[in-house]
CSV table of C-alpha atoms and ligand atoms in Angstrom, one decimal:
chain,number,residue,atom,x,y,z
C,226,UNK,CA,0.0,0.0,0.0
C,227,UNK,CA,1.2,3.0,-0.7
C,228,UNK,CA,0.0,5.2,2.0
C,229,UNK,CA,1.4,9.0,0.5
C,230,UNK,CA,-1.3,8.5,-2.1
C,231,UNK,CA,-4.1,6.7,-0.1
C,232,UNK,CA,-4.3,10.1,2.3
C,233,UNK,CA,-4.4,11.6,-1.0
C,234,UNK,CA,-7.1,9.7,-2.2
C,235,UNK,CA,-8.8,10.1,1.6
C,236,UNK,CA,-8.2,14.0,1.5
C,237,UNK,CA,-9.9,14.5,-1.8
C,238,UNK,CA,-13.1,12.3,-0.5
C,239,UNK,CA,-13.0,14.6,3.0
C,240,UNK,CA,-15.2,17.3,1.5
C,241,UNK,CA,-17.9,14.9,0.9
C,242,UNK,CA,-17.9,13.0,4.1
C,243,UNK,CA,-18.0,16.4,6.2
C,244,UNK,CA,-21.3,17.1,4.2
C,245,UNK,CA,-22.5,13.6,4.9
C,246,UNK,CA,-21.7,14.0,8.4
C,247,UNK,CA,-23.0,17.2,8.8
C,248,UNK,CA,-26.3,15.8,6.9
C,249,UNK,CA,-26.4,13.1,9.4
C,250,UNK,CA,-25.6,15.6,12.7
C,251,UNK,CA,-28.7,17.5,11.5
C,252,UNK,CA,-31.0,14.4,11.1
C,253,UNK,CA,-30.5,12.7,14.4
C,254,UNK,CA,-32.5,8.9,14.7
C,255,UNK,CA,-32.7,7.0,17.9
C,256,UNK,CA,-31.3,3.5,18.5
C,257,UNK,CA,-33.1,0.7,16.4
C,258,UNK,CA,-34.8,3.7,14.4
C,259,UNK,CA,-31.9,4.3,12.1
C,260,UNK,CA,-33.9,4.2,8.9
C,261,UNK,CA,-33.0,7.3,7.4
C,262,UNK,CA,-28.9,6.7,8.5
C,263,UNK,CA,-29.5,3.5,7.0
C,264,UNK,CA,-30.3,4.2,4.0
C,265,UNK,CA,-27.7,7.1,3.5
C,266,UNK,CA,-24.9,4.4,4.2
C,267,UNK,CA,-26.5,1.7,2.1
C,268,UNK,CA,-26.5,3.8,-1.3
C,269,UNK,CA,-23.0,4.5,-0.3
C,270,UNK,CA,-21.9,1.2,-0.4
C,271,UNK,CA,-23.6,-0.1,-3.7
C,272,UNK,CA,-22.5,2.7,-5.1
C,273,UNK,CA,-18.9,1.6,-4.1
C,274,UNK,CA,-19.5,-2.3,-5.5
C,275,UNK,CA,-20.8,-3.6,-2.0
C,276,UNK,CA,-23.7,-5.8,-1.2
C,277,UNK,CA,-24.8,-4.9,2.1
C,278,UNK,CA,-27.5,-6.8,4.1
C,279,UNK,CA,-29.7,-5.2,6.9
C,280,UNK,CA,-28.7,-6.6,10.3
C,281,UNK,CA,-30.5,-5.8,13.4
C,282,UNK,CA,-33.1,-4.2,11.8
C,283,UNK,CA,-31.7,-0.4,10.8
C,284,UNK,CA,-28.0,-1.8,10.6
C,285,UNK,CA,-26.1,-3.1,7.8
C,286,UNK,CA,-22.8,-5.6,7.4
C,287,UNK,CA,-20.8,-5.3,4.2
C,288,UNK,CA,-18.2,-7.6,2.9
C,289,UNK,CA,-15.0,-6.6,1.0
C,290,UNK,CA,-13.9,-9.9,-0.3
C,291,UNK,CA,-16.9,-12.2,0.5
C,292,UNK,CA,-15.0,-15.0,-0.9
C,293,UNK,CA,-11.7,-14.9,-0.6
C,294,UNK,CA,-9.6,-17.6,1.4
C,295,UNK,CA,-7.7,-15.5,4.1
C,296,UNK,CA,-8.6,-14.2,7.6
C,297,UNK,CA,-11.7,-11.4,7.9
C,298,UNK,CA,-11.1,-8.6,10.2
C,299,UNK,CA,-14.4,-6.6,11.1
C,300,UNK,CA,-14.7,-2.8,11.5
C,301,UNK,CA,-17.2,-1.3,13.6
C,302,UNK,CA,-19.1,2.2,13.5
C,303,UNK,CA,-22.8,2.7,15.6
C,304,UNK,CA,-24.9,4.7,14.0
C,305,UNK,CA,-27.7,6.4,16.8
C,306,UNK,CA,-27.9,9.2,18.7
C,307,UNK,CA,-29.3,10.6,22.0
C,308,UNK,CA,-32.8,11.4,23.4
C,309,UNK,CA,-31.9,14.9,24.3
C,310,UNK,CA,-31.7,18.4,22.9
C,311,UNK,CA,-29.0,19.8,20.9
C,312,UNK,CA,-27.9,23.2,22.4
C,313,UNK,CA,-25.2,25.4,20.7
C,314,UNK,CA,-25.5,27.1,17.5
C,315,UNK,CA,-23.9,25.0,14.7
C,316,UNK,CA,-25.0,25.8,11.0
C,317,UNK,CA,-25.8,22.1,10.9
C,318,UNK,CA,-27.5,21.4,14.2
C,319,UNK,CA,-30.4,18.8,15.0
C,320,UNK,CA,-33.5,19.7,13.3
C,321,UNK,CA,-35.2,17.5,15.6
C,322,UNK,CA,-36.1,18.2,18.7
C,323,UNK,CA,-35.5,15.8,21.3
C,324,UNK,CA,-32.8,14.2,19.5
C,325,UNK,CA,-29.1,14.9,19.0
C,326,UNK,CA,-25.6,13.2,17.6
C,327,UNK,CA,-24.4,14.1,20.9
C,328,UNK,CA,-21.9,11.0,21.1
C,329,UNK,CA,-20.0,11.6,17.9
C,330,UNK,CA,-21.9,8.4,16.5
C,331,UNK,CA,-22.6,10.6,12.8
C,332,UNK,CA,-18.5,10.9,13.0
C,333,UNK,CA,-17.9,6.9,13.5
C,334,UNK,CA,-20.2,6.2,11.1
C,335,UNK,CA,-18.9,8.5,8.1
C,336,UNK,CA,-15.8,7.1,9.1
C,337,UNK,CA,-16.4,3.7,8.0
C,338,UNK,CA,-17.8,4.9,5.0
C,339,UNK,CA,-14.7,6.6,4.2
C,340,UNK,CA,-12.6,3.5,5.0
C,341,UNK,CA,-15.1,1.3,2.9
C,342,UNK,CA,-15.1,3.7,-0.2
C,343,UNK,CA,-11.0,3.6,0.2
C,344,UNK,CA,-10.7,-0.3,0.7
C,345,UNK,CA,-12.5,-0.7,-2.3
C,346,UNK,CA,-10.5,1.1,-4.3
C,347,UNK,CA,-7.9,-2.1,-3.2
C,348,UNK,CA,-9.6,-5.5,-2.6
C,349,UNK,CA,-7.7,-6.8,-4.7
C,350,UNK,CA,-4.6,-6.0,-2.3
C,351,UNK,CA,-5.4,-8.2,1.0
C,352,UNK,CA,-5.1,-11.5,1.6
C,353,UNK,CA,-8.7,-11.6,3.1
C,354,UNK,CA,-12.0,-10.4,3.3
C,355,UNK,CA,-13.0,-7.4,5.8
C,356,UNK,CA,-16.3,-6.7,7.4
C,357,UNK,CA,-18.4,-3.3,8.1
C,358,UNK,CA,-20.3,-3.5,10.9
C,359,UNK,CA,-23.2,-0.4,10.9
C,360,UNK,CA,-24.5,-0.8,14.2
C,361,UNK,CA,-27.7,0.5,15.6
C,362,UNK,CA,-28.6,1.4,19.3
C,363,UNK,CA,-25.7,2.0,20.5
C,364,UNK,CA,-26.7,4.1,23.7
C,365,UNK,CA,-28.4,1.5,25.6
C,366,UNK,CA,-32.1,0.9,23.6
C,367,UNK,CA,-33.3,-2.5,24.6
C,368,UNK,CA,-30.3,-4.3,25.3
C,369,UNK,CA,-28.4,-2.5,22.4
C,370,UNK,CA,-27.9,-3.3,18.9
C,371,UNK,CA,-24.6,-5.7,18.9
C,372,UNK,CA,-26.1,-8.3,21.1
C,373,UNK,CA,-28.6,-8.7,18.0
C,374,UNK,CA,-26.1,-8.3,15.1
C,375,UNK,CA,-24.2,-10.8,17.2
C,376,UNK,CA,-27.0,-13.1,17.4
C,377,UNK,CA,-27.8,-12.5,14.0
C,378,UNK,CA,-24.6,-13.9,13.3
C,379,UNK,CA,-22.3,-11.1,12.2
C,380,UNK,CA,-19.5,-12.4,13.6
C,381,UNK,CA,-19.3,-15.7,11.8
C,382,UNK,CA,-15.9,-16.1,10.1
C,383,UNK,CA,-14.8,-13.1,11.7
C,384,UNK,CA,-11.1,-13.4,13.3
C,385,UNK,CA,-10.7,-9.9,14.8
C,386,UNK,CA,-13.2,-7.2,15.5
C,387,UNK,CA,-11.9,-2.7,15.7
C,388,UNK,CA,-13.8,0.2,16.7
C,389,UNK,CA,-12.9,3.4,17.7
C,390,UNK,CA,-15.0,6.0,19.6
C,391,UNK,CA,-13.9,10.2,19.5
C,392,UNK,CA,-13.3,11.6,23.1
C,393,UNK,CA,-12.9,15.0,23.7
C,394,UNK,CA,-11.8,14.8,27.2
C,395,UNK,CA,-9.0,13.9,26.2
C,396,UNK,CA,-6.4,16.2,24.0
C,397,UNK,CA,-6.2,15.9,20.4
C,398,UNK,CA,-4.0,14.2,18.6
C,399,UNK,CA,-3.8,11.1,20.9
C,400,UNK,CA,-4.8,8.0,20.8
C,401,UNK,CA,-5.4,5.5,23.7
C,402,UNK,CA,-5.6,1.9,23.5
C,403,UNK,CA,-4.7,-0.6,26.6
C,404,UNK,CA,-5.3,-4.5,27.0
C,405,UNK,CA,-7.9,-5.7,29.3
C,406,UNK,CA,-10.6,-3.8,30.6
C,407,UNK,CA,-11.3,-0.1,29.1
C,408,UNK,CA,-14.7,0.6,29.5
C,409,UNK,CA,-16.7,-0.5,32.4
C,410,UNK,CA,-19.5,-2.9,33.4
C,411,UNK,CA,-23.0,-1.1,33.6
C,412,UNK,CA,-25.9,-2.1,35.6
C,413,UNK,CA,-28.7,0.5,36.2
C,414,UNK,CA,-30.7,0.7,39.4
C,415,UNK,CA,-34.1,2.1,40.2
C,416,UNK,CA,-35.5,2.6,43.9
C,417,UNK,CA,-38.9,3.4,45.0
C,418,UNK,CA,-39.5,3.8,48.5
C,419,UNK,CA,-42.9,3.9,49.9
C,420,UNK,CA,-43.9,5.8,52.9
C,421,UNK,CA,-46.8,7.0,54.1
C,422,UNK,CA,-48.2,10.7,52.7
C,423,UNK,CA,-49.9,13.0,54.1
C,424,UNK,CA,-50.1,17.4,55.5
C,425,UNK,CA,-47.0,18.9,55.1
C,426,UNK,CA,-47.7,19.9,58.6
C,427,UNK,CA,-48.2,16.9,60.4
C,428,UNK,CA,-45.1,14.9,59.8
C,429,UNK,CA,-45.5,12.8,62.9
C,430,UNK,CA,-48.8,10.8,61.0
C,431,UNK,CA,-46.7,10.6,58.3
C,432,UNK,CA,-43.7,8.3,57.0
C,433,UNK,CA,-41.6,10.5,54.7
C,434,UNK,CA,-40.5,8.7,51.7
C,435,UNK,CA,-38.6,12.2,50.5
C,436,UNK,CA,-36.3,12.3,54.0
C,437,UNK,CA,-35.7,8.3,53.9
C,438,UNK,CA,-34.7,8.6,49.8
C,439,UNK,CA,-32.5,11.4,51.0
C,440,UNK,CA,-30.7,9.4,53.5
C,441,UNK,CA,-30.8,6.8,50.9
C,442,UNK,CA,-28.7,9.1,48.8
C,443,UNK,CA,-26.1,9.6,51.7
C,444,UNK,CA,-26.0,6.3,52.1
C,445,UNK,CA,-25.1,5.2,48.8
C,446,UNK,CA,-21.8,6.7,48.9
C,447,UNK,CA,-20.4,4.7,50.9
C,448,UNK,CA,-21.3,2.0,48.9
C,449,UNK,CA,-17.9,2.4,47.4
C,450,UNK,CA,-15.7,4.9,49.8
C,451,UNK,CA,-16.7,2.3,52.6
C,452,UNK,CA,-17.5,-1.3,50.6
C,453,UNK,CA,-14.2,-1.3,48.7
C,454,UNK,CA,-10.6,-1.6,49.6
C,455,UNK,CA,-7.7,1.7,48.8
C,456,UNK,CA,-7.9,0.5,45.0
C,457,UNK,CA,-12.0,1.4,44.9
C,458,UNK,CA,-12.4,0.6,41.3
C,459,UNK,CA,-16.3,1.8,40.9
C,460,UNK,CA,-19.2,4.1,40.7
C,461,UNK,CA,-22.4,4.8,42.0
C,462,UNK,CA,-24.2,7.7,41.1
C,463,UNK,CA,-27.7,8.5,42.1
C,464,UNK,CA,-28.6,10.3,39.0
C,465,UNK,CA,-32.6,10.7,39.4
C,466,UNK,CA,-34.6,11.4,42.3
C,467,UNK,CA,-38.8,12.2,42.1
C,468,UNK,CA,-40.8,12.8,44.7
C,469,UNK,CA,-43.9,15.3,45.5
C,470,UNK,CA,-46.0,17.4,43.4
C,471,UNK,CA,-45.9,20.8,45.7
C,472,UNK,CA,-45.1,22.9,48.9
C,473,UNK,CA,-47.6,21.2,51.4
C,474,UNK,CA,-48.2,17.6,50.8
C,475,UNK,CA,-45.6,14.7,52.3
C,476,UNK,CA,-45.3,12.4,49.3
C,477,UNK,CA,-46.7,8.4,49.3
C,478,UNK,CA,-43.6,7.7,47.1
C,479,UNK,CA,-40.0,9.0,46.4
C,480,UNK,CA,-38.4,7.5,43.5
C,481,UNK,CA,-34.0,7.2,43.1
C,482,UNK,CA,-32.6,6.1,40.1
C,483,UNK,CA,-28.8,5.9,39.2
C,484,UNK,CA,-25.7,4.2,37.5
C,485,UNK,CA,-22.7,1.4,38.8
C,486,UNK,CA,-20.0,1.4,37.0
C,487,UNK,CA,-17.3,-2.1,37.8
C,488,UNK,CA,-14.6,-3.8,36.1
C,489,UNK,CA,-14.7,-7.2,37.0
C,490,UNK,CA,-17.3,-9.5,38.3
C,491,UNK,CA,-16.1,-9.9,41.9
C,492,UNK,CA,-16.6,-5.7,42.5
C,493,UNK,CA,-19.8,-5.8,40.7
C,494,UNK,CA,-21.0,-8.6,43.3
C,495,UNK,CA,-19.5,-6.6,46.3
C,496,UNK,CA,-20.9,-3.3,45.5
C,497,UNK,CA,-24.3,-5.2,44.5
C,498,UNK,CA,-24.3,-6.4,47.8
C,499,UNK,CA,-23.5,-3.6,49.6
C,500,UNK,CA,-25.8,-1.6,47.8
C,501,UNK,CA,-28.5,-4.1,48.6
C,502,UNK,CA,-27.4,-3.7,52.5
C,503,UNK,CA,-27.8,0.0,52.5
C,504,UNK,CA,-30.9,0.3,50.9
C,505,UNK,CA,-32.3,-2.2,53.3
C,506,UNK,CA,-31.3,-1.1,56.1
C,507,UNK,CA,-31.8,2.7,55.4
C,508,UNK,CA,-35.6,1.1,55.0
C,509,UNK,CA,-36.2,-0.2,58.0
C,510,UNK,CA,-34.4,2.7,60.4
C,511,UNK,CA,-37.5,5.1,58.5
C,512,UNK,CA,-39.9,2.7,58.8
C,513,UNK,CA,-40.5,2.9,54.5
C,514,UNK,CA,-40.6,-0.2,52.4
C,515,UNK,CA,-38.4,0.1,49.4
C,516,UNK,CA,-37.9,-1.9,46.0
C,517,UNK,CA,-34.6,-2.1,44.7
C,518,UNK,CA,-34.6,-3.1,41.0
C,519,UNK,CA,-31.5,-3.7,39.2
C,520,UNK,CA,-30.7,-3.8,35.4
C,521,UNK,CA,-27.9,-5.0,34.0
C,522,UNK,CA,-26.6,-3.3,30.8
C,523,UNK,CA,-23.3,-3.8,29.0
C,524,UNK,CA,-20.1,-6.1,30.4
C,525,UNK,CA,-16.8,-5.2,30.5
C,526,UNK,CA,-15.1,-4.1,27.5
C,527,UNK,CA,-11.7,-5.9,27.6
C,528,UNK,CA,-9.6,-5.8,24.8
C,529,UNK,CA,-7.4,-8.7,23.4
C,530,UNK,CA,-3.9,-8.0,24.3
C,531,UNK,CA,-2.6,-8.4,20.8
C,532,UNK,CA,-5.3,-6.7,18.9
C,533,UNK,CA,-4.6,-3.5,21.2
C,534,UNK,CA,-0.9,-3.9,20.7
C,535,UNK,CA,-1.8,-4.1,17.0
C,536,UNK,CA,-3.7,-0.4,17.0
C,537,UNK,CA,-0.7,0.8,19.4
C,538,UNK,CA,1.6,0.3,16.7
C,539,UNK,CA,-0.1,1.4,14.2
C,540,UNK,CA,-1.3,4.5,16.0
C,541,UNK,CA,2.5,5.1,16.9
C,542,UNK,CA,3.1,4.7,13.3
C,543,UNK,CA,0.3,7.5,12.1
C,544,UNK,CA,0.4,9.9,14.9
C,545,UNK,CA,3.9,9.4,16.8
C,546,UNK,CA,5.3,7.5,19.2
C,547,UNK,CA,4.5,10.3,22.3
C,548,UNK,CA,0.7,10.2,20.8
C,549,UNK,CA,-0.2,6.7,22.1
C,550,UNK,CA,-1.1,5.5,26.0
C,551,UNK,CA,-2.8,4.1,28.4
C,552,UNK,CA,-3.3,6.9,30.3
C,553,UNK,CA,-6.9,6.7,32.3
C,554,UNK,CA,-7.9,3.8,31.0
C,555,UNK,CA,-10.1,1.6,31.8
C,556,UNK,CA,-12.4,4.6,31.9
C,557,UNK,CA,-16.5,4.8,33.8
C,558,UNK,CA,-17.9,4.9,30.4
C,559,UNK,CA,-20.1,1.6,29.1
C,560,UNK,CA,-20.1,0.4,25.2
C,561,UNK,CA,-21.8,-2.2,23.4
C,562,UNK,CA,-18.4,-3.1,21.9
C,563,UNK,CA,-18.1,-5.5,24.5
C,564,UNK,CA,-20.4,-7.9,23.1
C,565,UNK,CA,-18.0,-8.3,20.4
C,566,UNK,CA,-15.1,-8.3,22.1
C,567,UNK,CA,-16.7,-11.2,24.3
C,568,UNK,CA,-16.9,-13.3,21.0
C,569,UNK,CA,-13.7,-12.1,18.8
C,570,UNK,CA,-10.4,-11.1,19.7
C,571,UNK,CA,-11.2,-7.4,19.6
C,572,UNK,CA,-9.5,-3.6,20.4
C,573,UNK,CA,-11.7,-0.4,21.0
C,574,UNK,CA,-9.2,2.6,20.9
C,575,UNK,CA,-10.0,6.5,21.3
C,576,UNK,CA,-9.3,9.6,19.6
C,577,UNK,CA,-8.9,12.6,21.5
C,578,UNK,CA,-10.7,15.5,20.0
C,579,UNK,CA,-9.8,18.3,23.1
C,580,UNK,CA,-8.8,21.7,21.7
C,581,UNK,CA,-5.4,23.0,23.7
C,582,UNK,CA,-6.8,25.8,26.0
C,583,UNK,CA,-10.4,25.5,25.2
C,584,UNK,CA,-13.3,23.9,27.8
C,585,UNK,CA,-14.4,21.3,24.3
C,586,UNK,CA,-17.5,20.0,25.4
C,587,UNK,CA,-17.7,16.3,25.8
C,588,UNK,CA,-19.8,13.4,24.8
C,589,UNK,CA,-23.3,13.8,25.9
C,590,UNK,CA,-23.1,17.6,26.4
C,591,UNK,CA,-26.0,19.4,24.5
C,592,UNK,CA,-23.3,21.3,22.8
C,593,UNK,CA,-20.9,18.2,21.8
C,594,UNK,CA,-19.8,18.5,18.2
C,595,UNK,CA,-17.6,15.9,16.7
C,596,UNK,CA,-14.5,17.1,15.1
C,597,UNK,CA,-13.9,16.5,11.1
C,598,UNK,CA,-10.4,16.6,11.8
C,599,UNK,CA,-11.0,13.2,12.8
C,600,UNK,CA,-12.4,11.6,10.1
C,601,UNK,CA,-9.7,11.2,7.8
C,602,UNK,CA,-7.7,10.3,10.7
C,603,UNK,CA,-10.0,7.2,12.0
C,604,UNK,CA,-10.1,6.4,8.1
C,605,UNK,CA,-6.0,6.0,8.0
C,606,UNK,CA,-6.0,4.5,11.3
C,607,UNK,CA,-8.3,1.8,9.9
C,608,UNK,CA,-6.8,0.9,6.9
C,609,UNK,CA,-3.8,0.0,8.0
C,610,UNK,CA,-5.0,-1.9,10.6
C,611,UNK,CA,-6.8,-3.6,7.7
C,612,UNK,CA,-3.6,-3.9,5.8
C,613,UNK,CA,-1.5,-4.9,8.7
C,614,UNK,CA,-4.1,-7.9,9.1
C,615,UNK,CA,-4.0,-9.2,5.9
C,616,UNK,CA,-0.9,-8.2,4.6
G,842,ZN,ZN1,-22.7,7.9,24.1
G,843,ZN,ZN1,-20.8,6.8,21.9
């Protein structure tokens, strides 16, 4: 491969994948409702001699080289965005209310478009086939959309799986990769507690359900600050709490909801526990009965050590040696990735999109914008993982 003329070839397509992504930034679709995104990337990939198949409803898989003898490495972009507002005041903001590419998922997804229009250009050149993987559902709608292209059975014949995610907490022109864990376990919890309601000014009739979940709160941190050892290694955050309608009424019922973040099974069983201990007990010193639900989301996203050593040499190769760590990784955040790493030898590597000097906003901020810069970047950084492959 000769790489001075493929960024050529990648910088000439970059004006047309900006517009697509900007097309796609202002046309936000939910997880599993990817019907418009879909069919964006689908004429794409006819039009570049691909014959993709719908997976998981509003996804798509594509084959390079469907049969050629050879190893197949898969290449991953999701495709959904958030149920929130866009704030900020981009030319191309969400015309949709309610709905925003506030994870950088449009970015990702024009990425692989750019890598597939490239590797096109050279099938002939590797000794094996490579797969697209457009996701859906990324953010967590019903179980996510890689546990059903996984049991759809995208991954057969696959040998290793990449994906990359933007992140602009962390300064541009890195990129982090490490083995093992990198993004985190997540189970949801939701807690209603059930008092007794009643006149604002009679709380002596009453049970109140709003000073027990408050208590509730308290005690939740020390769910980790007092469950775990020095090396802590999780998080709980009460992120919801609902109670009351107005100034003079005690509540029946107060409502908590929040997030736990582990890295391995035996902390997610302690803090579990502990959690389940707290809650309990905070109960009964009110006199409130409480429900404690718990939902678990994604696993562990652990990377194959040689797959990540792969993208760290690569990456060192692209963007210089001082450009690639480990540095604050495994990180809180939770990605569907995991399934796939759970099945395939796999890496998941970030870019860092932070501006020197400047408060960039991060994923999930109403004003989060990803950053073009990246997308010829994440195209280069593909292909030769591609070519290294199946050299
Ligand atoms: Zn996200
Ligand atoms: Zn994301």
């Amino acid at each position: 491969m000769n790489w001075k003329i493929i960024r050529k070839d990648v910088e000439a397509l970059r004006k047309n994948l900006v517009e697509i992504r900007h097309d796609l930034h202002q046309n936000p679709e939910l997880g599993f409702e990817e019907t418009r995104t879909q069919g964006i990337v689908r004429m794409w990939l006819e039009n570049h001699g691909y014959s993709p198949t719908d997976s998981a409803g509003t996804g798509l898989i594509a084959d390079l080289n469907p049969r050629k003898d050879g190893p197949t490495i898969a290449l991953r972009a999701d495709m959904d965005a958030l149920p929130m507002d866009e704030g900020g005041v981009l030319s191309y903001r969400s015309i949709i209310p309610g709905k925003a590419h506030a994870c950088g998922h449009d970015g990702h997804t024009t990425i692989l478009m750019g890598a597939a229009a490239i590797l096109a250009r050279h099938r002939e050149a590797f000794a094996g086939n490579v797969r697209l993987l457009f996701q859906p559902a990324e953010e967590g709608v019903r179980g996510g959309g890689a546990t059903v292209m996984v049991a759809q059975g995208a991954l057969e014949g696959i040998d290793e799986v990449y994906g990359l995610h933007s992140w602009p907490g962390w300064p541009k022109g890195e990129l982090r990769v490490a083995a093992g864990p990198v993004m985190a376990q997540v189970n949801t919890f939701d807690i209603t507690v059930r008092g007794k309601g009643g006149h604002g000014s009679q709380p002596q009739v009453c049970r109140d359900p709003i000073v027990a979940a408050s208590h509730l709160v308290s005690a939740i941190q020390t769910v980790v600050s007092r469950g775990l050892g020095f090396e802590g290694g999780a998080v709980v955050s009460v992120c919801s709490f609902q109670a009351g309608t107005t100034h003079n009424v005690i509540p029946d019922e107060a409502v908590l909801s929040g997030t736990i973040r582990t890295f391995d099974e035996a902390t997610c069983e302690r803090v579990l526990e502990r959690l389940r201990e707290v809650v309990r007990g905070t109960a009964r010193s009110f006199g409130v009965q409480v429900e404690l639900e718990i939902d678990s989301g994604f696993p562990v996203l652990s990377n194959d050590s040689a797959c990540a050593e792969v993208v760290a040499r690569i990456g060192k190769q692209v963007m210089g040696e001082g450009a690639v760590s480990a540095k604050d990784l495994p990180m809180a955040g939770g990605e569907d990735f995991a399934y796939y790493a759970q099945n395939r030898p796999s890496a998941f590597f970030f870019l860092g999109a932070q501006l020197e000097g400047e408060d960039t906003p991060v994923c999930h901020h109403p004003k989060f914008d990803f950053d073009d810069d990246l997308i010829p970047l994440g195209i280069e950084l593909f292909l030769r993982i591609v070519a290294d492959r199946l050299a």
